[in-house]
Amino acid sequence: MITLTVQVVWRLGVKANLDSLTRVDLSPFKIEQVTIGERELFENTRDFRVIQYLLSLPDDLKHGEYIIPSFSVPYFNEVDKTNGVASSSPITVRKVPILVEARLDKDVFDIGDRIHYTLTILNEKNVKVLFENLERFNFEPFELLDTRISKTTTGQLESTVIKYSLAIYEVGTEKQRYEIPSIPVI
């Protein structure tokens, strides 16, 4: 799923047809859900709304680049009684067989503190991820205290969350920075 957030801003005195945004064609993407936010004033001279699309690609599409096409919002200017159309720009999205995200619970720590490092791997069911190197990875200069792996499957997507508990026991200098080494996912 992809969340596409669109911000629509227009001058007071202009009526934008936001209902048309619920009927746009974003092929090859399928619109799963559209949420139109509440009207807000922007700088006391403009109306402002946020529209969010929840999009998906068909499972049978191959890996590669796909374009979310541009779409238009018709409007009517009540001041000069003219009609117009505002258009978005197309957006290129890449479908990949595997996606890896890393998170750290804190970026400042003391000697001996427990640091929680989470690696999330999303992959299609037909992609085999080798976990042997991930279970006991060498995080030097950090010490690996614990590793927990959990897997879930939703449709054609597998999600693996690896939670590492790390600590460091070295005394560094004030300007020394410690970095968690990059982890190759094979």
CSV table of C-alpha atoms in Angstrom, one decimal:
chain,number,residue,atom,x,y,z
A,1,MET,CA,0.0,0.0,0.0
A,2,ILE,CA,1.1,3.5,-0.8
A,3,THR,CA,-0.2,6.7,0.9
A,4,LEU,CA,-0.4,9.6,-1.4
A,5,THR,CA,-0.9,12.9,0.3
A,6,VAL,CA,-2.2,15.9,-1.8
A,7,GLN,CA,-2.4,19.4,-0.4
A,8,VAL,CA,-4.9,21.6,-2.2
A,9,VAL,CA,-4.6,25.4,-1.5
A,10,TRP,CA,-6.8,28.0,-3.3
A,11,ARG,CA,-7.6,31.7,-2.8
A,12,LEU,CA,-10.7,32.8,-1.0
A,13,GLY,CA,-13.4,33.5,-3.6
A,14,VAL,CA,-12.5,30.4,-5.6
A,15,LYS,CA,-14.6,27.2,-5.4
A,16,ALA,CA,-12.6,24.1,-6.0
A,17,ASN,CA,-14.5,20.9,-7.0
A,18,LEU,CA,-12.8,18.5,-4.5
A,19,ASP,CA,-15.5,15.9,-5.1
A,20,SER,CA,-13.8,15.2,-8.5
A,21,LEU,CA,-10.8,14.0,-6.5
A,22,THR,CA,-12.7,10.9,-5.3
A,23,ARG,CA,-13.3,9.9,-9.0
A,24,VAL,CA,-9.8,10.3,-10.5
A,25,ASP,CA,-8.2,7.5,-12.5
A,26,LEU,CA,-4.7,6.7,-11.1
A,27,SER,CA,-4.2,3.5,-13.2
A,28,PRO,CA,-2.3,1.2,-12.9
A,29,PHE,CA,-2.8,2.0,-9.2
A,30,LYS,CA,-6.0,1.0,-7.5
A,31,ILE,CA,-7.5,3.5,-5.1
A,32,GLU,CA,-8.4,1.6,-1.9
A,33,GLN,CA,-9.5,4.6,0.1
A,34,VAL,CA,-9.8,8.4,-0.2
A,35,THR,CA,-9.9,10.8,2.8
A,36,ILE,CA,-10.6,14.5,2.3
A,37,GLY,CA,-9.6,16.5,5.4
A,38,GLU,CA,-11.4,19.3,7.0
A,39,ARG,CA,-11.3,22.8,5.4
A,40,GLU,CA,-8.7,25.1,7.0
A,41,LEU,CA,-7.8,28.7,6.5
A,42,PHE,CA,-4.2,29.3,5.3
A,43,GLU,CA,-2.7,32.8,6.0
A,44,ASN,CA,-6.3,34.2,6.3
A,45,THR,CA,-6.4,34.5,2.4
A,46,ARG,CA,-6.6,30.9,1.2
A,47,ASP,CA,-8.6,27.7,1.8
A,48,PHE,CA,-6.6,24.6,2.5
A,49,ARG,CA,-7.4,20.9,2.5
A,50,VAL,CA,-5.4,17.7,2.7
A,51,ILE,CA,-6.5,14.7,0.6
A,52,GLN,CA,-5.0,11.3,1.2
A,53,TYR,CA,-5.2,8.3,-1.1
A,54,LEU,CA,-4.4,4.8,-0.1
A,55,LEU,CA,-3.2,3.1,-3.3
A,56,SER,CA,-2.2,-0.4,-4.2
A,57,LEU,CA,-0.7,-2.1,-7.3
A,58,PRO,CA,-2.0,-5.4,-8.6
A,59,ASP,CA,0.1,-8.3,-7.4
A,60,ASP,CA,0.8,-9.6,-10.9
A,61,LEU,CA,2.7,-6.4,-11.9
A,62,LYS,CA,6.4,-7.0,-12.3
A,63,HIS,CA,9.1,-5.0,-10.4
A,64,GLY,CA,10.0,-1.7,-11.9
A,65,GLU,CA,8.9,1.9,-12.1
A,66,TYR,CA,5.3,3.0,-12.3
A,67,ILE,CA,3.8,6.4,-12.6
A,68,ILE,CA,1.0,7.8,-10.5
A,69,PRO,CA,-0.5,10.0,-13.3
A,70,SER,CA,-1.3,13.7,-12.9
A,71,PHE,CA,-4.9,14.6,-12.2
A,72,SER,CA,-6.9,17.8,-12.3
A,73,VAL,CA,-9.1,19.8,-10.0
A,74,PRO,CA,-11.7,22.0,-11.7
A,75,TYR,CA,-12.5,25.4,-10.0
A,76,PHE,CA,-14.7,28.4,-10.4
A,77,ASN,CA,-13.4,31.9,-9.7
A,78,GLU,CA,-16.4,33.8,-8.2
A,79,VAL,CA,-14.6,37.2,-8.5
A,80,ASP,CA,-14.1,37.2,-12.3
A,81,LYS,CA,-16.6,34.5,-13.1
A,82,THR,CA,-14.1,32.2,-14.8
A,83,ASN,CA,-13.6,28.5,-14.8
A,84,GLY,CA,-10.2,26.8,-14.6
A,85,VAL,CA,-8.4,23.6,-13.9
A,86,ALA,CA,-5.4,23.0,-11.7
A,87,SER,CA,-3.3,19.9,-12.3
A,88,SER,CA,-0.9,17.9,-10.2
A,89,SER,CA,2.5,16.5,-11.4
A,90,PRO,CA,3.0,12.8,-12.1
A,91,ILE,CA,4.9,10.9,-9.5
A,92,THR,CA,7.3,7.9,-10.3
A,93,VAL,CA,7.1,5.0,-7.9
A,94,ARG,CA,9.3,1.9,-7.9
A,95,LYS,CA,8.0,-1.5,-7.1
A,96,VAL,CA,10.7,-3.6,-5.5
A,97,PRO,CA,10.7,-7.2,-4.4
A,98,ILE,CA,12.1,-6.3,-1.0
A,99,LEU,CA,12.1,-3.3,1.3
A,100,VAL,CA,14.3,-2.9,4.4
A,101,GLU,CA,13.8,-0.2,7.1
A,102,ALA,CA,16.0,0.3,10.2
A,103,ARG,CA,15.1,2.2,13.4
A,104,LEU,CA,17.0,3.0,16.5
A,105,ASP,CA,15.2,3.8,19.8
A,106,LYS,CA,17.7,6.5,20.7
A,107,ASP,CA,20.7,8.2,19.2
A,108,VAL,CA,22.3,9.4,22.4
A,109,PHE,CA,23.3,6.8,25.0
A,110,ASP,CA,25.7,6.2,27.9
A,111,ILE,CA,28.2,3.3,28.3
A,112,GLY,CA,26.3,0.2,29.2
A,113,ASP,CA,22.9,1.5,28.0
A,114,ARG,CA,20.7,-1.0,26.2
A,115,ILE,CA,20.0,0.2,22.7
A,116,HIS,CA,17.1,-1.3,20.7
A,117,TYR,CA,17.7,-1.6,17.0
A,118,THR,CA,14.8,-2.8,14.8
A,119,LEU,CA,15.2,-4.1,11.3
A,120,THR,CA,12.0,-4.5,9.3
A,121,ILE,CA,12.1,-6.5,6.1
A,122,LEU,CA,9.1,-6.5,3.7
A,123,ASN,CA,9.2,-8.9,0.8
A,124,GLU,CA,7.0,-10.7,-1.6
A,125,LYS,CA,6.3,-14.3,-0.7
A,126,ASN,CA,8.2,-15.6,-3.7
A,127,VAL,CA,11.4,-13.8,-2.6
A,128,LYS,CA,13.6,-15.9,-0.2
A,129,VAL,CA,15.5,-13.9,2.4
A,130,LEU,CA,18.6,-15.6,4.0
A,131,PHE,CA,18.5,-15.0,7.7
A,132,GLU,CA,21.6,-16.8,8.7
A,133,ASN,CA,23.8,-13.7,8.6
A,134,LEU,CA,21.0,-11.6,10.3
A,135,GLU,CA,20.6,-13.7,13.4
A,136,ARG,CA,24.2,-13.2,14.8
A,137,PHE,CA,25.4,-10.2,13.0
A,138,ASN,CA,28.7,-8.6,14.2
A,139,PHE,CA,27.8,-5.0,15.3
A,140,GLU,CA,31.3,-4.2,16.5
A,141,PRO,CA,32.0,-1.9,18.4
A,142,PHE,CA,28.6,-2.7,19.9
A,143,GLU,CA,27.9,-5.9,21.7
A,144,LEU,CA,24.9,-8.0,20.6
A,145,LEU,CA,22.9,-8.9,23.7
A,146,ASP,CA,19.8,-10.4,22.2
A,147,THR,CA,18.0,-11.1,18.9
A,148,ARG,CA,14.3,-11.6,18.4
A,149,ILE,CA,12.7,-12.4,15.1
A,150,SER,CA,9.0,-12.4,14.3
A,151,LYS,CA,7.4,-13.1,10.9
A,152,THR,CA,3.9,-12.4,9.6
A,153,THR,CA,2.3,-12.9,6.2
A,154,THR,CA,-0.5,-10.8,4.7
A,155,GLY,CA,-1.6,-11.8,1.2
A,156,GLN,CA,1.5,-11.9,-1.0
A,157,LEU,CA,3.6,-9.9,1.5
A,158,GLU,CA,5.8,-11.2,4.2
A,159,SER,CA,7.0,-9.0,7.0
A,160,THR,CA,10.0,-9.9,9.2
A,161,VAL,CA,10.9,-7.8,12.2
A,162,ILE,CA,14.2,-8.4,13.8
A,163,LYS,CA,14.8,-6.7,17.2
A,164,TYR,CA,18.4,-6.4,18.3
A,165,SER,CA,19.4,-5.4,21.8
A,166,LEU,CA,22.8,-3.8,21.7
A,167,ALA,CA,25.2,-2.2,24.2
A,168,ILE,CA,28.6,-0.5,24.0
A,169,TYR,CA,31.2,-0.7,26.8
A,170,GLU,CA,34.0,1.4,25.2
A,171,VAL,CA,34.9,4.8,26.4
A,172,GLY,CA,35.0,7.2,23.5
A,173,THR,CA,36.2,10.8,23.1
A,174,GLU,CA,33.8,13.7,23.1
A,175,LYS,CA,34.0,14.0,19.3
A,176,GLN,CA,33.9,10.2,18.6
A,177,ARG,CA,30.8,8.9,17.0
A,178,TYR,CA,29.8,5.3,17.0
A,179,GLU,CA,27.8,4.0,14.0
A,180,ILE,CA,25.9,0.8,13.7
A,181,PRO,CA,27.3,-1.0,10.7
A,182,SER,CA,25.1,-1.5,7.6
A,183,ILE,CA,23.6,-4.9,7.5
A,184,PRO,CA,23.4,-6.7,4.1
A,185,VAL,CA,20.1,-8.4,3.5
A,186,ILE,CA,20.6,-11.3,1.1
